[in-house]
Coordinates of C-alpha atoms and ligand atoms in Angstrom, one line a residue:
M1 CA 18.7 19.4 48.5
T2 CA 20.2 16.5 46.6
A3 CA 18.5 15.4 43.4
P4 CA 17.6 12.9 42.2
R5 CA 16.1 11.6 45.5
L6 CA 13.4 9.3 46.7
E7 CA 10.9 10.8 49.1
V8 CA 9.3 8.2 51.3
H9 CA 6.3 9.4 53.3
L10 CA 6.3 7.2 56.4
D11 CA 2.8 8.4 57.5
R12 CA 1.3 7.2 54.1
I13 CA 3.1 3.8 54.5
E14 CA 1.6 3.6 57.9
H15 CA -1.9 4.5 56.5
N16 CA -1.6 1.7 53.9
T17 CA -0.4 -0.9 56.4
R18 CA -3.1 0.0 58.9
A19 CA -5.8 -0.2 56.2
L20 CA -4.7 -3.7 55.2
V21 CA -4.3 -4.9 58.7
E22 CA -7.8 -3.7 59.5
R23 CA -9.2 -5.4 56.4
L24 CA -7.3 -8.7 56.7
G25 CA -7.5 -9.0 60.5
P26 CA -11.2 -10.1 60.5
L27 CA -10.3 -12.8 58.0
G28 CA -7.7 -14.1 60.5
I29 CA -4.8 -13.0 58.3
E30 CA -1.7 -11.3 59.7
V31 CA 0.5 -8.9 57.8
C32 CA 4.2 -9.5 57.4
G33 CA 5.6 -6.2 56.1
V34 CA 8.2 -6.8 53.4
T35 CA 11.1 -4.3 53.4
K36 CA 13.2 -5.6 50.5
A37 CA 12.4 -2.8 48.1
T38 CA 13.7 -0.4 50.7
L39 CA 17.0 -2.3 51.3
G40 CA 15.9 -3.2 54.8
S41 CA 15.1 0.4 56.0
P42 CA 14.5 0.5 59.8
E43 CA 12.4 3.6 59.2
V44 CA 10.0 1.8 56.9
A45 CA 10.0 -1.3 59.1
G46 CA 9.1 1.0 62.1
A47 CA 6.1 2.3 60.1
Y48 CA 4.9 -1.2 59.2
L49 CA 5.1 -2.3 62.9
A50 CA 3.5 0.9 64.3
A51 CA 0.5 0.2 62.0
G52 CA 0.0 -3.4 63.1
A53 CA 2.2 -5.6 61.0
T54 CA 3.1 -8.5 63.3
S55 CA 6.4 -9.4 61.6
L56 CA 8.8 -8.3 58.9
G57 CA 10.0 -10.0 55.7
E58 CA 13.3 -9.4 53.9
S59 CA 14.9 -11.2 51.0
R60 CA 18.6 -10.6 51.8
I61 CA 20.6 -11.2 54.9
E62 CA 22.5 -7.9 54.7
N63 CA 19.2 -6.1 54.8
V64 CA 18.1 -8.2 57.8
E65 CA 21.3 -7.2 59.5
R66 CA 20.6 -3.5 58.7
L67 CA 17.2 -3.8 60.3
R68 CA 18.8 -5.4 63.4
H69 CA 21.5 -2.7 63.6
G70 CA 18.7 -0.1 63.2
G71 CA 17.2 -1.4 66.5
I72 CA 14.4 -3.5 65.0
T73 CA 13.6 -6.4 67.4
A74 CA 10.4 -7.7 65.8
P75 CA 10.4 -11.2 64.3
I76 CA 12.0 -11.2 60.8
T77 CA 11.5 -13.8 58.2
L78 CA 14.0 -14.2 55.3
V79 CA 11.6 -14.6 52.4
R80 CA 14.2 -16.0 50.0
S81 CA 15.8 -19.4 50.6
P82 CA 19.0 -18.9 52.6
M83 CA 22.3 -19.4 50.8
I84 CA 24.2 -22.3 52.4
S85 CA 27.2 -20.0 52.6
Q86 CA 25.2 -17.6 54.7
A87 CA 23.4 -20.1 57.0
D88 CA 25.2 -18.8 60.2
R89 CA 24.3 -15.2 59.5
V90 CA 20.7 -16.2 58.8
V91 CA 20.3 -18.1 62.1
A92 CA 22.0 -15.2 63.9
S93 CA 19.7 -12.4 62.6
A94 CA 16.5 -13.9 61.2
D95 CA 13.9 -15.8 63.3
T96 CA 12.5 -17.7 60.4
S97 CA 13.2 -18.4 56.8
L98 CA 11.2 -19.7 53.8
N99 CA 12.8 -23.0 52.6
S100 CA 12.5 -25.5 49.8
E101 CA 15.9 -27.3 49.8
P102 CA 16.8 -30.2 52.2
D103 CA 20.6 -29.3 52.1
V104 CA 19.8 -25.7 53.2
V105 CA 17.6 -26.9 56.0
A106 CA 20.3 -29.3 57.2
R107 CA 22.8 -26.4 57.3
L108 CA 20.4 -24.2 59.2
S109 CA 20.0 -27.0 61.7
A110 CA 23.8 -27.2 62.2
A111 CA 24.1 -23.4 62.4
A112 CA 21.3 -23.3 65.0
G113 CA 23.1 -25.9 67.1
A114 CA 26.3 -24.0 67.0
L115 CA 24.7 -20.8 68.0
H116 CA 22.3 -22.4 70.6
R117 CA 19.3 -21.0 68.9
T118 CA 16.1 -22.3 67.4
H119 CA 15.4 -21.3 63.8
G120 CA 11.9 -21.3 62.4
I121 CA 11.2 -23.0 59.1
V122 CA 8.3 -22.3 56.7
L123 CA 8.3 -24.9 53.9
M124 CA 7.4 -23.3 50.5
V125 CA 5.2 -25.3 48.2
E126 CA 5.1 -25.0 44.4
L127 CA 1.5 -24.3 43.4
G128 CA 1.9 -23.4 39.7
D129 CA 4.1 -20.3 39.4
L130 CA 7.3 -22.3 39.1
R131 CA 9.6 -20.2 41.1
E132 CA 10.6 -21.5 44.6
G133 CA 8.9 -24.4 46.3
I134 CA 8.7 -28.1 47.0
M135 CA 6.5 -30.1 44.7
P136 CA 3.3 -30.9 46.7
G137 CA 4.0 -34.7 46.4
D138 CA 7.3 -34.2 48.2
L139 CA 6.0 -32.0 51.1
H140 CA 5.5 -34.8 53.6
D141 CA 9.1 -36.0 53.2
A142 CA 10.3 -32.4 53.7
V143 CA 8.2 -32.0 56.8
H144 CA 9.5 -35.3 58.2
R145 CA 13.1 -34.1 57.7
V146 CA 12.6 -30.8 59.4
L147 CA 10.9 -32.4 62.4
E148 CA 13.8 -34.8 62.8
L149 CA 16.5 -32.1 62.7
P150 CA 17.6 -30.4 66.0
G151 CA 17.6 -26.6 66.4
L152 CA 14.7 -26.1 64.0
A153 CA 11.0 -25.4 64.6
L154 CA 8.5 -26.0 61.7
R155 CA 6.4 -22.9 61.8
G156 CA 4.3 -23.7 58.8
I157 CA 4.0 -23.9 55.1
G158 CA 3.6 -21.2 52.4
T159 CA 3.5 -20.5 48.7
N160 CA 4.5 -17.7 46.3
L161 CA 2.6 -17.0 43.1
A162 CA 2.5 -14.2 40.5
C163 CA 6.3 -13.6 40.5
Q164 CA 7.8 -15.9 37.8
S165 CA 4.9 -16.9 35.6
G166 CA 2.1 -14.5 36.6
V167 CA -0.1 -17.2 38.1
I168 CA -2.9 -15.5 39.9
P169 CA -3.7 -16.5 43.5
D170 CA -7.3 -17.7 43.5
E171 CA -9.8 -19.9 45.3
A172 CA -8.4 -23.0 43.7
N173 CA -4.7 -22.6 44.5
M174 CA -5.4 -21.2 47.9
A175 CA -7.7 -24.1 48.7
E176 CA -4.9 -26.4 47.7
L177 CA -2.6 -24.8 50.2
T178 CA -5.2 -25.2 52.9
A179 CA -5.7 -28.8 52.0
L180 CA -1.9 -29.4 52.2
A181 CA -1.8 -27.8 55.7
V182 CA -4.6 -29.9 56.9
A183 CA -3.0 -33.1 55.5
V184 CA 0.4 -32.4 57.1
E185 CA -1.2 -31.8 60.4
A186 CA -3.2 -35.0 60.3
A187 CA -0.2 -37.1 59.1
F188 CA 2.2 -35.8 61.7
G189 CA -0.1 -34.9 64.6
I190 CA 1.2 -31.3 64.7
H191 CA -0.2 -27.8 64.4
L192 CA 1.1 -25.4 61.7
A193 CA 1.1 -21.9 63.1
V194 CA 1.7 -20.2 59.8
V195 CA 0.0 -20.8 56.5
S196 CA 1.5 -18.1 54.3
G197 CA -0.6 -17.5 51.2
G198 CA 1.6 -15.2 49.2
N199 CA 2.3 -11.5 48.5
S200 CA 0.5 -8.4 47.4
A201 CA -0.9 -10.3 44.4
N202 CA -3.1 -12.2 46.9
L203 CA -5.1 -9.1 47.8
P204 CA -7.7 -9.3 45.1
W205 CA -8.4 -12.9 46.2
A206 CA -8.4 -12.0 49.9
M207 CA -10.7 -9.0 49.4
T208 CA -13.3 -10.9 47.3
P209 CA -16.5 -10.4 49.2
G210 CA -17.5 -13.6 51.0
V211 CA -14.1 -15.3 50.3
D212 CA -13.3 -18.4 52.3
V213 CA -9.6 -18.0 53.1
G214 CA -9.4 -21.5 54.6
R215 CA -6.3 -21.9 56.7
V216 CA -4.4 -19.0 55.1
N217 CA -3.5 -16.7 58.1
H218 CA -0.4 -14.8 56.8
L219 CA 0.5 -12.6 53.8
R220 CA 3.9 -11.1 53.0
L221 CA 3.2 -7.7 51.7
G222 CA 5.6 -5.2 50.2
E223 CA 4.3 -3.4 47.1
S224 CA 0.8 -2.8 48.4
L225 CA 2.2 -1.1 51.6
L226 CA 4.8 1.0 49.7
L227 CA 3.0 1.9 46.5
G228 CA -0.7 1.2 47.3
R229 CA -1.0 -1.1 44.4
E230 CA -1.6 -4.8 43.8
P231 CA 0.8 -6.2 41.1
I232 CA -1.7 -8.3 39.0
G233 CA -3.7 -5.4 37.5
R234 CA -1.4 -2.6 38.8
S235 CA -4.5 -0.9 40.2
V236 CA -4.6 1.1 43.4
V237 CA -6.1 -1.0 46.1
D238 CA -9.3 0.6 47.4
G239 CA -8.5 3.0 50.3
L240 CA -4.7 2.9 49.9
R241 CA -2.4 5.8 49.0
A242 CA -0.3 5.5 45.8
D243 CA 1.8 8.5 46.7
A244 CA 3.8 7.2 49.6
C245 CA 7.0 6.9 47.5
S246 CA 8.1 9.3 44.7
L247 CA 11.1 10.4 42.9
V248 CA 12.2 14.0 42.7
G249 CA 14.5 15.3 39.9
E250 CA 15.9 18.6 38.9
V251 CA 15.2 20.3 35.6
I252 CA 18.4 21.1 33.7
E253 CA 16.9 22.3 30.4
S254 CA 13.4 23.7 29.6
G255 CA 12.3 25.1 26.3
R256 CA 10.5 24.7 23.0
K257 CA 11.8 22.3 20.5
P258 CA 10.3 20.6 17.3
S259 CA 8.3 17.5 18.0
R260 CA 10.0 15.7 15.1
P261 CA 13.7 14.8 14.8
R262 CA 15.6 16.2 11.8
G263 CA 18.1 14.2 9.7
A264 CA 18.7 10.6 8.7
R265 CA 18.0 8.3 11.6
G266 CA 19.6 5.1 13.0
R267 CA 19.5 3.5 16.4
A268 CA 19.2 5.7 19.5
A269 CA 21.6 5.3 22.4
F270 CA 19.4 2.8 24.1
G271 CA 17.7 1.1 21.2
V272 CA 14.3 2.3 20.0
P273 CA 14.2 6.0 19.2
D274 CA 11.2 8.2 20.2
D275 CA 8.9 7.3 17.2
R276 CA 5.8 9.4 17.9
P277 CA 4.6 10.8 14.6
G278 CA 4.8 14.3 16.0
D279 CA 2.9 17.1 14.3
G280 CA 6.1 18.9 13.4
F281 CA 5.2 21.9 15.5
D282 CA 7.2 23.0 18.5
E283 CA 6.4 21.6 21.9
H284 CA 7.7 22.4 25.3
R285 CA 10.3 19.9 26.6
V286 CA 12.2 19.5 29.8
I287 CA 15.2 17.5 30.6
V288 CA 15.5 16.1 34.1
A289 CA 19.0 15.2 35.5
L290 CA 18.5 11.4 36.0
G291 CA 18.7 8.4 33.7
R292 CA 19.4 4.7 33.3
Q293 CA 22.5 5.0 35.5
D294 CA 20.2 5.9 38.4
L295 CA 17.2 3.7 38.1
D296 CA 14.9 1.6 35.9
V297 CA 13.5 4.6 33.9
D298 CA 10.9 2.3 32.2
G299 CA 9.2 2.2 35.6
V300 CA 9.1 6.0 36.0
V301 CA 5.6 7.5 35.4
A302 CA 5.2 11.2 34.9
Q303 CA 2.6 13.0 36.9
E304 CA -0.2 15.1 35.4
G305 CA 1.1 17.8 33.1
F306 CA 4.1 15.7 31.8
E307 CA 4.7 12.9 29.4
V308 CA 8.0 10.8 29.4
L309 CA 9.5 10.8 25.9
G310 CA 12.6 8.8 26.7
A311 CA 15.7 8.4 28.7
S312 CA 19.4 7.7 28.1
S313 CA 22.1 7.2 30.7
D314 CA 21.8 10.6 32.4
H315 CA 18.9 12.5 30.7
L316 CA 15.2 12.0 31.2
V317 CA 13.3 13.8 28.5
L318 CA 9.6 14.9 29.1
R319 CA 7.1 16.8 27.2
T320 CA 5.0 19.2 29.2
T321 CA 1.3 19.4 28.6
G322 CA 0.7 22.0 31.4
P323 CA 2.7 24.8 32.8
S324 CA 6.5 24.5 32.1
P325 CA 8.9 24.3 35.0
A326 CA 11.9 26.6 35.1
V327 CA 15.5 25.4 34.9
G328 CA 16.6 24.6 38.5
S329 CA 13.2 23.7 39.7
E330 CA 12.3 20.2 40.8
I331 CA 9.6 17.9 39.4
R332 CA 8.1 14.8 41.0
L333 CA 7.7 11.5 39.3
D334 CA 5.9 8.3 40.3
V335 CA 7.8 5.0 40.4
D336 CA 6.7 1.4 40.0
Y337 CA 8.1 -1.4 42.1
S338 CA 11.0 -2.0 39.8
A339 CA 12.0 1.6 39.6
L340 CA 11.6 2.0 43.4
L341 CA 13.8 -1.0 44.0
R342 CA 16.6 0.1 41.7
A343 CA 16.5 3.7 42.9
M344 CA 16.8 2.5 46.5
T345 CA 19.9 0.5 45.5
S346 CA 21.5 3.3 43.5
P347 CA 24.4 5.2 45.0
S348 CA 23.4 8.3 42.9
V349 CA 19.8 8.6 44.3
G350 CA 19.3 10.2 47.7
R351 CA 16.6 9.2 50.1
R352 CA 14.5 11.2 52.5
Y353 CA 12.1 9.8 55.0
L354 CA 9.3 12.2 55.7
R355 CA 6.5 12.6 58.3
P356 CA 4.1 15.5 58.2
Ligands
PLP401 C1 9.1 -9.9 47.3 C2 8.4 -11.0 48.0 C3 7.2 -10.8 48.7 C4 6.5 -9.4 48.7 O1 5.9 -9.2 47.5 P1 5.1 -7.9 47.1 O2 4.6 -8.1 45.7 O3 6.0 -6.7 47.2 O4 4.0 -7.8 48.1 C5 6.6 -11.8 49.4 N1 7.1 -13.1 49.3 C6 8.2 -13.4 48.7 C7 8.8 -14.8 48.7 C8 8.9 -12.3 48.0 O5 10.0 -12.6 47.3

């Protein structure tokens, strides 16, 4: 079997999705399953949908197109603002997009007209994290513009926190989003079907006992479904599986070596050298055939019995604290979101989708 490779357990992704659908459903919140860390995998999208996600989210149009070519017919939202140069493709393949720029919205309207389609718009509002979003004071102007343009349907409003500045979704900023939705509805005499509160970082807020979620009825979830974790504290969400996605690599060297380098020392190939004091005694080390060329090795976490000592372009060096694997055997590593994303996009990492 090819190594390195990602192993994606679709049944565990389904478990995570179902668990969150069941927990958020009673609060009136729908799950939009975000596939961007999987490059728009139709297999993963199928797992989300089978477990109750009502729509899909993707950040890139080529991934949306991959989902469509893979037979996915569920509603798809482009969760990054469309590029003007891709407006036609966005209207052709995605049902809805998250938007914050008037010029983009105008191009989507023109593209929708040319293709005789209606494109859904969710207007993103900046609530503190300072990535995408319209300033709250400019929201009514933006709503007015969308309502006037042909070929567009204003589906709702949304926000995104915790990505650029680490601002935590909480009662205050979520109440602000609700208040904005209510104000827009009152001012324009319309109903906003979607109030999209955010991403996996919203889960601690949404799961606070007795929480009032206000008008928030939609979360765009990726990391929690794939890795079982919420990004704020990196902790495993209660009841979710953190082993749905893992990385498998092959051992190319295994043996005892001193724990302290010998000789005068300068910079290592990728900056900081391994600077553990080391007791000078031998330790058992293994080298796994993967490195910085393949993925973000800083996001690779050794499983029990191993400790990552460092990585260069093609070598991942670990110390074993348990039984030592033989050369030619495979070892399994956990990945964080960044390592998962980069491994998925790497031409040198294989991918296997598994069901029990
Ligand atoms: C990536 C992304 C998400 C999903 O975030 P997770 O942390 O993976 O749940 C949601 N919304 C937007 C706008 C995103 O870019």
